[in-house]
Coordinates of N, CA and C in Angstrom, one line a residue:
X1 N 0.9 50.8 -21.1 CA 1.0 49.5 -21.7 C 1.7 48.5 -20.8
X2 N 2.7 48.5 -19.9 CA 3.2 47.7 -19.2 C 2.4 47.8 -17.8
X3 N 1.7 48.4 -17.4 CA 0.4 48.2 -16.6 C -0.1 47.2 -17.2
X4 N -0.5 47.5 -18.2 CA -1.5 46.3 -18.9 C -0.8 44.7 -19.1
X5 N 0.4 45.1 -20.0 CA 0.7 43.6 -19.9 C 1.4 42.9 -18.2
X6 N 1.5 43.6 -17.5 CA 1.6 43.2 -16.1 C 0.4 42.8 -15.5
X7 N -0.6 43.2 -15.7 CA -2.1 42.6 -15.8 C -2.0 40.8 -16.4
X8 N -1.7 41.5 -17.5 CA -2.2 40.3 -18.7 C -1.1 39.0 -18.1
X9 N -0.2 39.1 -17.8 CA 0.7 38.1 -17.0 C 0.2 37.7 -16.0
X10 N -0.3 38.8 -15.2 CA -0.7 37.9 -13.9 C -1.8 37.2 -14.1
X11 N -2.4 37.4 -14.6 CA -4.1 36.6 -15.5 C -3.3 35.2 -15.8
X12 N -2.3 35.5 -16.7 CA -1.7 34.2 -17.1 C -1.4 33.2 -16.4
X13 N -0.3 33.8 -15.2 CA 0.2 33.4 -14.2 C -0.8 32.5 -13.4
X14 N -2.1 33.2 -13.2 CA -3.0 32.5 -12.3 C -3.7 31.8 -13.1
X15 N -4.1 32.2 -14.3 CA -4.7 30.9 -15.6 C -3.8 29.3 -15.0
X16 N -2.8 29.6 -15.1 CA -1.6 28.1 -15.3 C -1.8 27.9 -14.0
X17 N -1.6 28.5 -13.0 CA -1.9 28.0 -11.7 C -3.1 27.3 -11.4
X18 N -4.2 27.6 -11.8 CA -5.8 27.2 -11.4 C -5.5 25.9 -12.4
X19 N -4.7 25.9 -14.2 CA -4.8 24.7 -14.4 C -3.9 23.5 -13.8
X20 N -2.7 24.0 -13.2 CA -1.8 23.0 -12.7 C -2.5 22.5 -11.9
X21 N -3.1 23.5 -11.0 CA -3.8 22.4 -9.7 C -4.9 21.7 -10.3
X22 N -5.3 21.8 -11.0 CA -6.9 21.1 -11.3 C -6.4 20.3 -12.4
X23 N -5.1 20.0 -12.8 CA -4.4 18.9 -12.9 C -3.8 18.1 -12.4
X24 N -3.6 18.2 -11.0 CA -3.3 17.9 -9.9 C -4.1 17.0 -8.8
X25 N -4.8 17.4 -9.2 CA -6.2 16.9 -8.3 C -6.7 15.9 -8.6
X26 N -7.0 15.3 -10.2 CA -7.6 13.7 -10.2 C -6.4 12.7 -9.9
X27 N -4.9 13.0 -10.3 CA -4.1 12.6 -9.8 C -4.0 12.0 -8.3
X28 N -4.4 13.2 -7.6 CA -4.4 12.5 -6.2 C -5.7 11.8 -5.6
X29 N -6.8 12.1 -6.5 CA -7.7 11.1 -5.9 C -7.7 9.8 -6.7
X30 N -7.7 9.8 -7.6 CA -7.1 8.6 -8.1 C -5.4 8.0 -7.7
X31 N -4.7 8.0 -6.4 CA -4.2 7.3 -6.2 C -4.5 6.7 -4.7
X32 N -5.6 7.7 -4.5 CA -6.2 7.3 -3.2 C -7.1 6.2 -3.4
X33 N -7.8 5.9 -4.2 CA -9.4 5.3 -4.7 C -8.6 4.0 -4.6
X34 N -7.5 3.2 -5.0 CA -7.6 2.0 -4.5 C -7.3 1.3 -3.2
X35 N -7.3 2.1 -2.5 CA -7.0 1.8 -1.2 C -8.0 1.4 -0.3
X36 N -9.2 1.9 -0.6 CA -10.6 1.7 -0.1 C -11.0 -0.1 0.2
X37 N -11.5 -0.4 -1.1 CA -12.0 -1.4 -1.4 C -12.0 -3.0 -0.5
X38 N -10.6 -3.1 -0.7 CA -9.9 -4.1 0.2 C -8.6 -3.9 0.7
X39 N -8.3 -5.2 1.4 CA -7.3 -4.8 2.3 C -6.1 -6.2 1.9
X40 N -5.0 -6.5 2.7 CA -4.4 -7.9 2.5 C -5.0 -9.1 3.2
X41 N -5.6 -8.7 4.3 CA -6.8 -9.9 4.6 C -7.3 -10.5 3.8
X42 N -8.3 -9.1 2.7 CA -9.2 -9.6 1.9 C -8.9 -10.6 1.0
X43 N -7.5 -10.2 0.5 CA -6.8 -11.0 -0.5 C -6.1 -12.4 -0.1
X44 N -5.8 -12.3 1.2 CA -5.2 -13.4 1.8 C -5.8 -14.5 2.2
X45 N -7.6 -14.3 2.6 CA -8.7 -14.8 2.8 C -9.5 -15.9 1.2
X46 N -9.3 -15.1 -0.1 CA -10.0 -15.4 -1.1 C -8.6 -16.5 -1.5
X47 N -7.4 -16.0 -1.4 CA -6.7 -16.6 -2.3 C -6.6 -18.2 -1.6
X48 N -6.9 -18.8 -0.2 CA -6.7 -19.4 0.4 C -7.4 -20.2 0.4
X49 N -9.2 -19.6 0.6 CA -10.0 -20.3 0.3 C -10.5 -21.0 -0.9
X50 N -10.0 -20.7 -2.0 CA -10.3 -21.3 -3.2 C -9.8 -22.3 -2.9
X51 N -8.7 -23.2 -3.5 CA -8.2 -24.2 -2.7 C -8.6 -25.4 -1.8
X52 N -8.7 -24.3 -0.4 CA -9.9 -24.8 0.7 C -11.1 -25.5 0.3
X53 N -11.8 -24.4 -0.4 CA -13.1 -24.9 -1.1 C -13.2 -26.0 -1.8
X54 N -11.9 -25.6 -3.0 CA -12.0 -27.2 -3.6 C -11.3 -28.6 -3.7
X55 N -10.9 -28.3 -2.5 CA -10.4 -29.3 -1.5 C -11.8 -30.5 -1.2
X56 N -12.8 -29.4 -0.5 CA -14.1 -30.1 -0.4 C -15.1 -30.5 -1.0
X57 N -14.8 -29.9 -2.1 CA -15.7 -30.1 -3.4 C -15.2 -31.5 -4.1
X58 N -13.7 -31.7 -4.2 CA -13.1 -32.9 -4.2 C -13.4 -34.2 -3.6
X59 N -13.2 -33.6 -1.9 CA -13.4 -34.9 -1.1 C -15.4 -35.3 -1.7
X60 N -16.0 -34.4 -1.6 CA -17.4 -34.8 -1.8 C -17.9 -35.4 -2.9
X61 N -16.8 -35.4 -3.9 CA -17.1 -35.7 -5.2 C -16.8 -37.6 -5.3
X62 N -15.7 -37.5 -4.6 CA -15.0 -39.1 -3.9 C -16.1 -39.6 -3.6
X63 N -16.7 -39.0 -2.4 CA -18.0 -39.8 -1.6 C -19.0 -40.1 -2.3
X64 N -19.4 -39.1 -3.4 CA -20.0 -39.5 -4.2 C -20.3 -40.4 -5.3
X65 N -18.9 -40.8 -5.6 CA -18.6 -42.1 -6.3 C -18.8 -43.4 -5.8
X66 N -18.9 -43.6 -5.0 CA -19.0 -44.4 -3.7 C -20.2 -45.6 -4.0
X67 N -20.2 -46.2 -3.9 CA -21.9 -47.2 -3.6 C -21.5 -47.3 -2.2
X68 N -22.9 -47.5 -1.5 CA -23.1 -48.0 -0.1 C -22.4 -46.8 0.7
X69 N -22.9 -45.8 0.5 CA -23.2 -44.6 1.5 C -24.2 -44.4 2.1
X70 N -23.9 -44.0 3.2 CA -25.2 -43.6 3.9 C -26.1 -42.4 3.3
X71 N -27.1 -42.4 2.9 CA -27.7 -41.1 2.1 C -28.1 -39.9 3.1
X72 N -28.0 -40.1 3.7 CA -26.9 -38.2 4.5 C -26.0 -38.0 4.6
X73 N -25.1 -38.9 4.2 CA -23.5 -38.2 4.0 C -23.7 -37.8 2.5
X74 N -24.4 -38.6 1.7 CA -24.6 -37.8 0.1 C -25.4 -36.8 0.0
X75 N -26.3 -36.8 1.0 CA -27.0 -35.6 1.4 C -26.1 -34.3 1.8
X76 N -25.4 -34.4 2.2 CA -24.8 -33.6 2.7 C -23.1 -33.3 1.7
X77 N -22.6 -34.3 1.3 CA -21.6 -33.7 0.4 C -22.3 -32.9 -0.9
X78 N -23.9 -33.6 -1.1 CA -24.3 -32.5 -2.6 C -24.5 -31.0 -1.8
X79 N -24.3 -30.8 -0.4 CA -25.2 -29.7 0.1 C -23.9 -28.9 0.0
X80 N -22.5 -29.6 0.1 CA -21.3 -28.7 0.1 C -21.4 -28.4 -0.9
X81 N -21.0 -29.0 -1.9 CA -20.6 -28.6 -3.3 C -21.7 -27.5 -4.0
X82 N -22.8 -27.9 -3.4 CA -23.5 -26.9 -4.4 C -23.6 -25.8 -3.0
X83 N -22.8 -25.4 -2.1 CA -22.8 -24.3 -1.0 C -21.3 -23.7 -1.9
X84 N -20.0 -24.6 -1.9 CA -18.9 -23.7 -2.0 C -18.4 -23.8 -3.6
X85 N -19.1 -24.4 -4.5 CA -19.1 -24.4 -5.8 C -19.3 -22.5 -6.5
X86 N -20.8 -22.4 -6.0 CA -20.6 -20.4 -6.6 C -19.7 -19.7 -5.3
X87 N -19.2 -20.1 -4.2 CA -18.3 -19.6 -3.8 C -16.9 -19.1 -4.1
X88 N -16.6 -20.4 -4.4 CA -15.1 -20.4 -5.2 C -15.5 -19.5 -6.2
X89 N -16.5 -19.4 -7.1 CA -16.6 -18.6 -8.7 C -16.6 -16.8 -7.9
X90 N -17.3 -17.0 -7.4 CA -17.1 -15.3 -6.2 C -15.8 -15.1 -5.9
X91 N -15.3 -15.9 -5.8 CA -14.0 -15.4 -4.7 C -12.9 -15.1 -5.8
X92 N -13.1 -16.3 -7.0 CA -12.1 -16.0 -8.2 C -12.2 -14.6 -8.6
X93 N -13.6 -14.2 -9.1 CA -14.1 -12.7 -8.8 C -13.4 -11.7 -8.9
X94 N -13.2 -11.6 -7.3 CA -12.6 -10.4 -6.3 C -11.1 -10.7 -6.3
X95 N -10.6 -11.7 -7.2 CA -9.2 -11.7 -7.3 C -9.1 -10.9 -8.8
X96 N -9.7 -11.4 -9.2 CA -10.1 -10.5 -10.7 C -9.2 -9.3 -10.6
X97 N -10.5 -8.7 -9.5 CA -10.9 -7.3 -9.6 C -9.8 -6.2 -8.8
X98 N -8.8 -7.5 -8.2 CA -7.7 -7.3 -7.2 C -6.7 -7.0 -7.9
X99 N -6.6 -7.4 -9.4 CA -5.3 -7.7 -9.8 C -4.5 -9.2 -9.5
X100 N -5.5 -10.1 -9.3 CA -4.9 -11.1 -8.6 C -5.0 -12.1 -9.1
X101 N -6.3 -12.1 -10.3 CA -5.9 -13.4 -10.9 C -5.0 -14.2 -11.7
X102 N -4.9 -15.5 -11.3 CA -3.8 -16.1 -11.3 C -4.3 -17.3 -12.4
X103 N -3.3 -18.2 -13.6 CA -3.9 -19.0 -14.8 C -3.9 -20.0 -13.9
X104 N -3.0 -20.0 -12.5 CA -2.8 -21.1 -11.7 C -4.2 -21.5 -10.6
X105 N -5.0 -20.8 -10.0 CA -6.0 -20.4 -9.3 C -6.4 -21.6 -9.2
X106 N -7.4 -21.5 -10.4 CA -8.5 -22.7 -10.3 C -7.4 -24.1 -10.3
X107 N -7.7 -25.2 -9.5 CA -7.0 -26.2 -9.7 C -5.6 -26.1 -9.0
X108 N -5.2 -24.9 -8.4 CA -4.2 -24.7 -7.6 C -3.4 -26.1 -7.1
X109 N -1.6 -26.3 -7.2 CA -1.8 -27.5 -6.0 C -2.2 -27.2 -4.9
X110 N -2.2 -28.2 -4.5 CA -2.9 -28.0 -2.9 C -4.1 -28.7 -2.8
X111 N -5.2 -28.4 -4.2 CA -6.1 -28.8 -4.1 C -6.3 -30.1 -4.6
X112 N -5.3 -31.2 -4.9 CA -5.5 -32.6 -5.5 C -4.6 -33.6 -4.9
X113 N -4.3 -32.9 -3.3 CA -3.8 -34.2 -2.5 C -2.6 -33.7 -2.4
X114 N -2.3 -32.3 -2.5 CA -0.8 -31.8 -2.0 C -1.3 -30.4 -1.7
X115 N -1.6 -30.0 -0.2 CA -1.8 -29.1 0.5 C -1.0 -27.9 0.5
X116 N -0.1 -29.2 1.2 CA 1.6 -28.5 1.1 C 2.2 -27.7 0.4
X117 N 2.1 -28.0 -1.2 CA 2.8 -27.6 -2.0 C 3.1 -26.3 -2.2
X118 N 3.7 -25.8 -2.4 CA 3.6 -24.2 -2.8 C 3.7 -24.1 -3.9
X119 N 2.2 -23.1 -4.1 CA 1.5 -23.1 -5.8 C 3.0 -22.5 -7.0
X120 N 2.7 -23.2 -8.3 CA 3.9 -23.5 -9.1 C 3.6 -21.7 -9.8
X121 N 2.3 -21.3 -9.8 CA 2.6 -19.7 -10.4 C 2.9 -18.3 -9.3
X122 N 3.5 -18.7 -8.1 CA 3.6 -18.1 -7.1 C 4.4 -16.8 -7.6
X123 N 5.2 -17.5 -8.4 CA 6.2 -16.0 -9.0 C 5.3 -15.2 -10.0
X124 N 4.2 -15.8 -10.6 CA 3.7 -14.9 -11.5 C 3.0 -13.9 -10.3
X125 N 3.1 -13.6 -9.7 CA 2.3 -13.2 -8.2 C 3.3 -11.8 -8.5
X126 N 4.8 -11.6 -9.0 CA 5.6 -10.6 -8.6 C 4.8 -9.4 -10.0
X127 N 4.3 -9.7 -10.8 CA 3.9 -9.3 -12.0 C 2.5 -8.4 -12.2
X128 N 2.4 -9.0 -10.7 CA 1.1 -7.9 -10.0 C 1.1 -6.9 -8.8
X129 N 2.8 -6.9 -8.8 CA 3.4 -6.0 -7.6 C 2.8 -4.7 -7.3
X130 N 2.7 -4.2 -9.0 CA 1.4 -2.5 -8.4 C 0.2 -2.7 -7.9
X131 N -0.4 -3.5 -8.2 CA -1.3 -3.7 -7.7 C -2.0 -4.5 -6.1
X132 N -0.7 -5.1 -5.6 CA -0.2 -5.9 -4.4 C 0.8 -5.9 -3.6
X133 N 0.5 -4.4 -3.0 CA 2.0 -3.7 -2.3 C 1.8 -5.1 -0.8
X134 N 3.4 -5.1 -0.7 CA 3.7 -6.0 0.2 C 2.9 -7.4 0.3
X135 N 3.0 -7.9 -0.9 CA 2.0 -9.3 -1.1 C 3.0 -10.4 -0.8
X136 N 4.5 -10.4 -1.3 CA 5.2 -11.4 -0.5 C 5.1 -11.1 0.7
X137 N 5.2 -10.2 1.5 CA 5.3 -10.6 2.8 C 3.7 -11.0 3.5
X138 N 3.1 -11.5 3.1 CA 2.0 -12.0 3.4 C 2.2 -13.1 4.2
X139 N 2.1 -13.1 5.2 CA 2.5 -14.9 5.6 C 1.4 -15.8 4.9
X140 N 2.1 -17.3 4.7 CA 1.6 -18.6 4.3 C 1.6 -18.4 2.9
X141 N 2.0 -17.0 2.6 CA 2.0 -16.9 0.3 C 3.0 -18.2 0.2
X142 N 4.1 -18.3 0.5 CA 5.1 -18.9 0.1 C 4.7 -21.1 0.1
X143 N 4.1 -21.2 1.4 CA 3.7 -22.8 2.0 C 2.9 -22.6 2.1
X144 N 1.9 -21.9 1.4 CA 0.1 -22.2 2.1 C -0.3 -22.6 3.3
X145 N 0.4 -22.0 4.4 CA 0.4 -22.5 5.9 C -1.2 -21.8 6.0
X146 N -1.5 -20.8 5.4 CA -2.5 -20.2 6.0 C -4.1 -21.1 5.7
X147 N -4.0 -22.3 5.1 CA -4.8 -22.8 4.9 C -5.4 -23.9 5.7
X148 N -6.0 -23.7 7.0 CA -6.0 -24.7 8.1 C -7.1 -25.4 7.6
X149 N -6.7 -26.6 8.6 CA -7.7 -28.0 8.3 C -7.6 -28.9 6.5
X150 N -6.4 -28.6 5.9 CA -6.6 -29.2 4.6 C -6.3 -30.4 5.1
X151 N -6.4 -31.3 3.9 CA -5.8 -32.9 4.2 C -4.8 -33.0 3.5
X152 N -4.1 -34.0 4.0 CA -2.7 -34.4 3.4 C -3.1 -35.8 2.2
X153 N -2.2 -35.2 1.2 CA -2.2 -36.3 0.3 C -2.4 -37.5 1.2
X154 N -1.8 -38.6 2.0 CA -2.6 -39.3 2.7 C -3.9 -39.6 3.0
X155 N -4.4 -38.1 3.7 CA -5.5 -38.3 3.6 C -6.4 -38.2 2.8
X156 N -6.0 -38.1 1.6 CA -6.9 -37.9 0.5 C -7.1 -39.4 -0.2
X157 N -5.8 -40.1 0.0 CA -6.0 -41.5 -0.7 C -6.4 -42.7 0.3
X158 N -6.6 -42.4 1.4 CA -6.9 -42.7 2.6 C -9.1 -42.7 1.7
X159 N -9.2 -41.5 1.9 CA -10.7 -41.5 1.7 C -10.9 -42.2 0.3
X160 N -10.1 -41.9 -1.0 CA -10.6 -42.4 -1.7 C -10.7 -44.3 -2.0
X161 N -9.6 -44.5 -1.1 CA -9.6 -46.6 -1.0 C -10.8 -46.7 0.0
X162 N -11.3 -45.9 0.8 CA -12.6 -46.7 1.8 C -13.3 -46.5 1.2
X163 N -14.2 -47.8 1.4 CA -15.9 -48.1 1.1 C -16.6 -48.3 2.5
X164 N -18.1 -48.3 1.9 CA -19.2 -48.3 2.5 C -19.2 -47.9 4.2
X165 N -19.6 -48.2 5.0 CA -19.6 -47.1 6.2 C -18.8 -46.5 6.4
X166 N -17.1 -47.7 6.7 CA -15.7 -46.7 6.3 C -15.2 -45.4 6.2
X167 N -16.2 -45.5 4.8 CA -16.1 -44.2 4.0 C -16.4 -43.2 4.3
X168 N -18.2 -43.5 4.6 CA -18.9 -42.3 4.8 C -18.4 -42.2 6.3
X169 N -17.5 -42.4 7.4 CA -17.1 -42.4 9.0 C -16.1 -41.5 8.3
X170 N -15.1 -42.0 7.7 CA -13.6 -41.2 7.4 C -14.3 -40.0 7.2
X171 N -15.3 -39.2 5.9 CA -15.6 -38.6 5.2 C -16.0 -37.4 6.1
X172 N -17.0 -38.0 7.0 CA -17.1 -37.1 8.0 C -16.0 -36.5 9.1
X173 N -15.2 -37.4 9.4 CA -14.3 -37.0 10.3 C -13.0 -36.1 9.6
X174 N -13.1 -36.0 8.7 CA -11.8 -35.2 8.2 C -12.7 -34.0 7.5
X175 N -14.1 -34.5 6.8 CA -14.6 -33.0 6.6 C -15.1 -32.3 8.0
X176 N -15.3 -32.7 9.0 CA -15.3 -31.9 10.3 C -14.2 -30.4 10.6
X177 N -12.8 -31.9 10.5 CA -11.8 -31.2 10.8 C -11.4 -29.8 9.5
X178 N -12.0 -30.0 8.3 CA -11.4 -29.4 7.5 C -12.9 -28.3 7.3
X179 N -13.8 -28.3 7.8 CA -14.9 -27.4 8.0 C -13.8 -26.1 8.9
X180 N -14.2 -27.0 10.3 CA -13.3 -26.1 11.4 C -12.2 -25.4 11.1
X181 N -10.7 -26.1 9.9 CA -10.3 -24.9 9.4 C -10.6 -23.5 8.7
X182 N -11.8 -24.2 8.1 CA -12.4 -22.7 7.8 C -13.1 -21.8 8.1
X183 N -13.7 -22.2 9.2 CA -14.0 -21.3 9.9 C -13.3 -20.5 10.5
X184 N -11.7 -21.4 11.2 CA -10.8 -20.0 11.5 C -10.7 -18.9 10.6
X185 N -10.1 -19.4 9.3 CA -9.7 -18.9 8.5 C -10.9 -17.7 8.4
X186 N -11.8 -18.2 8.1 CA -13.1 -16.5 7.9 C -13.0 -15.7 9.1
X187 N -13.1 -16.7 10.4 CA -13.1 -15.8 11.9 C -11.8 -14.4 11.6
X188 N -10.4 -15.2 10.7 CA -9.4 -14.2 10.4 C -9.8 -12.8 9.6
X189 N -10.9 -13.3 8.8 CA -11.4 -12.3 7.8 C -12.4 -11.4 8.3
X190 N -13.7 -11.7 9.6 CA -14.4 -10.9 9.6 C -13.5 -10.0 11.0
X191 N -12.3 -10.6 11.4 CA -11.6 -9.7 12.5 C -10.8 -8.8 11.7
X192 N -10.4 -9.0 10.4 CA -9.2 -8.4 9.9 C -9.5 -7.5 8.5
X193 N -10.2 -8.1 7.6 CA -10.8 -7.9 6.6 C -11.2 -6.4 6.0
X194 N -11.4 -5.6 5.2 CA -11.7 -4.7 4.8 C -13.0 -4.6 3.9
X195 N -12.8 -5.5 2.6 CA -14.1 -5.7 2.2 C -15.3 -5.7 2.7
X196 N -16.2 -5.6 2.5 CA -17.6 -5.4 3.0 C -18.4 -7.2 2.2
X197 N -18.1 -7.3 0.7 CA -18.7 -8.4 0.6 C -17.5 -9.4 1.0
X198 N -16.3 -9.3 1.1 CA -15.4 -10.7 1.9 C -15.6 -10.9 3.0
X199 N -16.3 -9.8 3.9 CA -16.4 -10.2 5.2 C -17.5 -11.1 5.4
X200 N -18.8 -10.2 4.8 CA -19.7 -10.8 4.6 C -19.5 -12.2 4.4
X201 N -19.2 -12.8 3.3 CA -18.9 -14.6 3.2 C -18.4 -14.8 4.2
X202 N -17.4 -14.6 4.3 CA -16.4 -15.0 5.7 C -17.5 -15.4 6.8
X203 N -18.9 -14.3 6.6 CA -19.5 -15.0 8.2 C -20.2 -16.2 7.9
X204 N -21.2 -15.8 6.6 CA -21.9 -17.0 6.2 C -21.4 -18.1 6.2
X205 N -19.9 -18.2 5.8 CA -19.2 -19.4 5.7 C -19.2 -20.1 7.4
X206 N -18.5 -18.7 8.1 CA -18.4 -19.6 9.7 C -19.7 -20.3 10.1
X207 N -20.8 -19.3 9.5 CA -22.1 -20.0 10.2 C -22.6 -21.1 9.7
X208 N -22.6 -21.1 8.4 CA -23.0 -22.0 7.7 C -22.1 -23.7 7.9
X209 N -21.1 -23.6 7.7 CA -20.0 -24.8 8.3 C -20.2 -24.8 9.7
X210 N -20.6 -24.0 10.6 CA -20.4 -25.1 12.2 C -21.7 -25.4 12.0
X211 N -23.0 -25.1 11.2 CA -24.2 -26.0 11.6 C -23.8 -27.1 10.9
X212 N -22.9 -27.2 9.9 CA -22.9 -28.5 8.9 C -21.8 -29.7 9.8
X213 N -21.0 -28.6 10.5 CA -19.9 -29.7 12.1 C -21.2 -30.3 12.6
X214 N -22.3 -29.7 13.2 CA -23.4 -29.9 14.4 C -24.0 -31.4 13.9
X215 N -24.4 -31.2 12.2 CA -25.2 -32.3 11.4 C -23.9 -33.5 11.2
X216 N -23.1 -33.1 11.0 CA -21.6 -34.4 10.6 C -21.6 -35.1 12.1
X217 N -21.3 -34.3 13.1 CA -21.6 -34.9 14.4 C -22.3 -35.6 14.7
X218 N -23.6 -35.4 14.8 CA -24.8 -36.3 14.7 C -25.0 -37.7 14.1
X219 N -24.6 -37.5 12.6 CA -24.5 -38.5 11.7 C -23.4 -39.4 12.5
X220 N -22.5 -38.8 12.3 CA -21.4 -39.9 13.0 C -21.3 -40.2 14.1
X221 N -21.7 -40.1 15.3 CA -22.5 -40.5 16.5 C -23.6 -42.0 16.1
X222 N -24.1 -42.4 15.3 CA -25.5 -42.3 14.6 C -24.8 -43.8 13.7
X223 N -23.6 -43.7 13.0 CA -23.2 -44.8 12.0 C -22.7 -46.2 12.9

């Protein structure tokens, strides 16, 4: 009989063992699985360019108000807006899916003539800490430094008091410069990036904005 229950224990013994581990086990791939997907590029790239985006979506909306444009500068601001319009809605997206969305996001400051500012739900940012290891130390979280080429309130009221050639001259010359910011900014993402579809934008974006520099050039050359 103690043959037997010395059996019967060690059955046991190895029963609880085979379950411990195979309890063990989704645990650890499930704390691996989010690591994959993206990276802090990815996040540092989307959260930036929203903003960015409707920064330009802004200025083009200005120009659009406008009488006495040149109809390729309106040509071309409807070509932005309706380019980084489902961009921005993508990018909000992948913050989603990041743990990143923010009530602050859409309409961020920054994007209505204060660049500068450092966004007012920045601290709701600490509230997504599991899901955003080392997100303060992100550089530019704090001053949105990482958002190159934006305009300064200045220059936002700057574009909205010009009319007619003026306008459409300014319009181009500061969305040149504010193109070219983002193109670094993606150049940062297809060098650094993780994601597969944020890289992806990142390039469309670089390519798609230096042909639209190549056309603003031209035009402005041209007025």
């Amino acid at each position: 009989m103690a043959t037997i229950g010395a059996c019967s224990n060690s059955a046991t013994e190895q029963s609880s063992s085979s379950t411990s581990t195979a309890s063990a086990a989704p645990a650890q791939s499930s704390s691996a699985a989010p690591a994959a997907p993206h990276n802090q590029a990815d996040m540092m790239f989307a959260r930036m360019m929203i903003p960015h985006h409707q920064q330009a979506v802004e200025m083009s909306d200005m120009i659009l108000a406008k009488q006495g444009i040149d109809p390729r500068v309106v040509d071309l601001a409807n070509q932005i807006k309706a380019a980084q319009g489902p961009e921005i809605a993508q990018m909000e997206g992948w913050l989603q899916q990041w743990g990143m969305q923010m009530s602050g996001t859409p309409g961020m400051p920054g994007t209505s003539g204060s660049p500068g500012a450092p966004p007012s739900d920045h601290g709701g940012m600490h509230g997504s800490d599991t899901a955003m290891p080392g997100m303060d130390d992100m550089p530019g979280m704090g001053d949105m430094a990482g958002m190159e080429g934006m305009m300064s309130p200045a220059d936002m009221q700057a574009l909205q008091n010009a009319q007619g050639v003026e306008a459409s001259k300014l319009f181009l010359t500061q969305m040149i410069e504010h193109h070219r910011g983002a193109i670094t900014m993606a150049q940062n993402e297809i060098k650094n990036g993780q994601s597969p579809d944020a890289v992806a934008l990142a390039k469309s974006i670089a390519t798609s904005q230096q042909k639209e520099i190549d056309t603003m050039n031209q035009i402005l050359s041209s007025l």
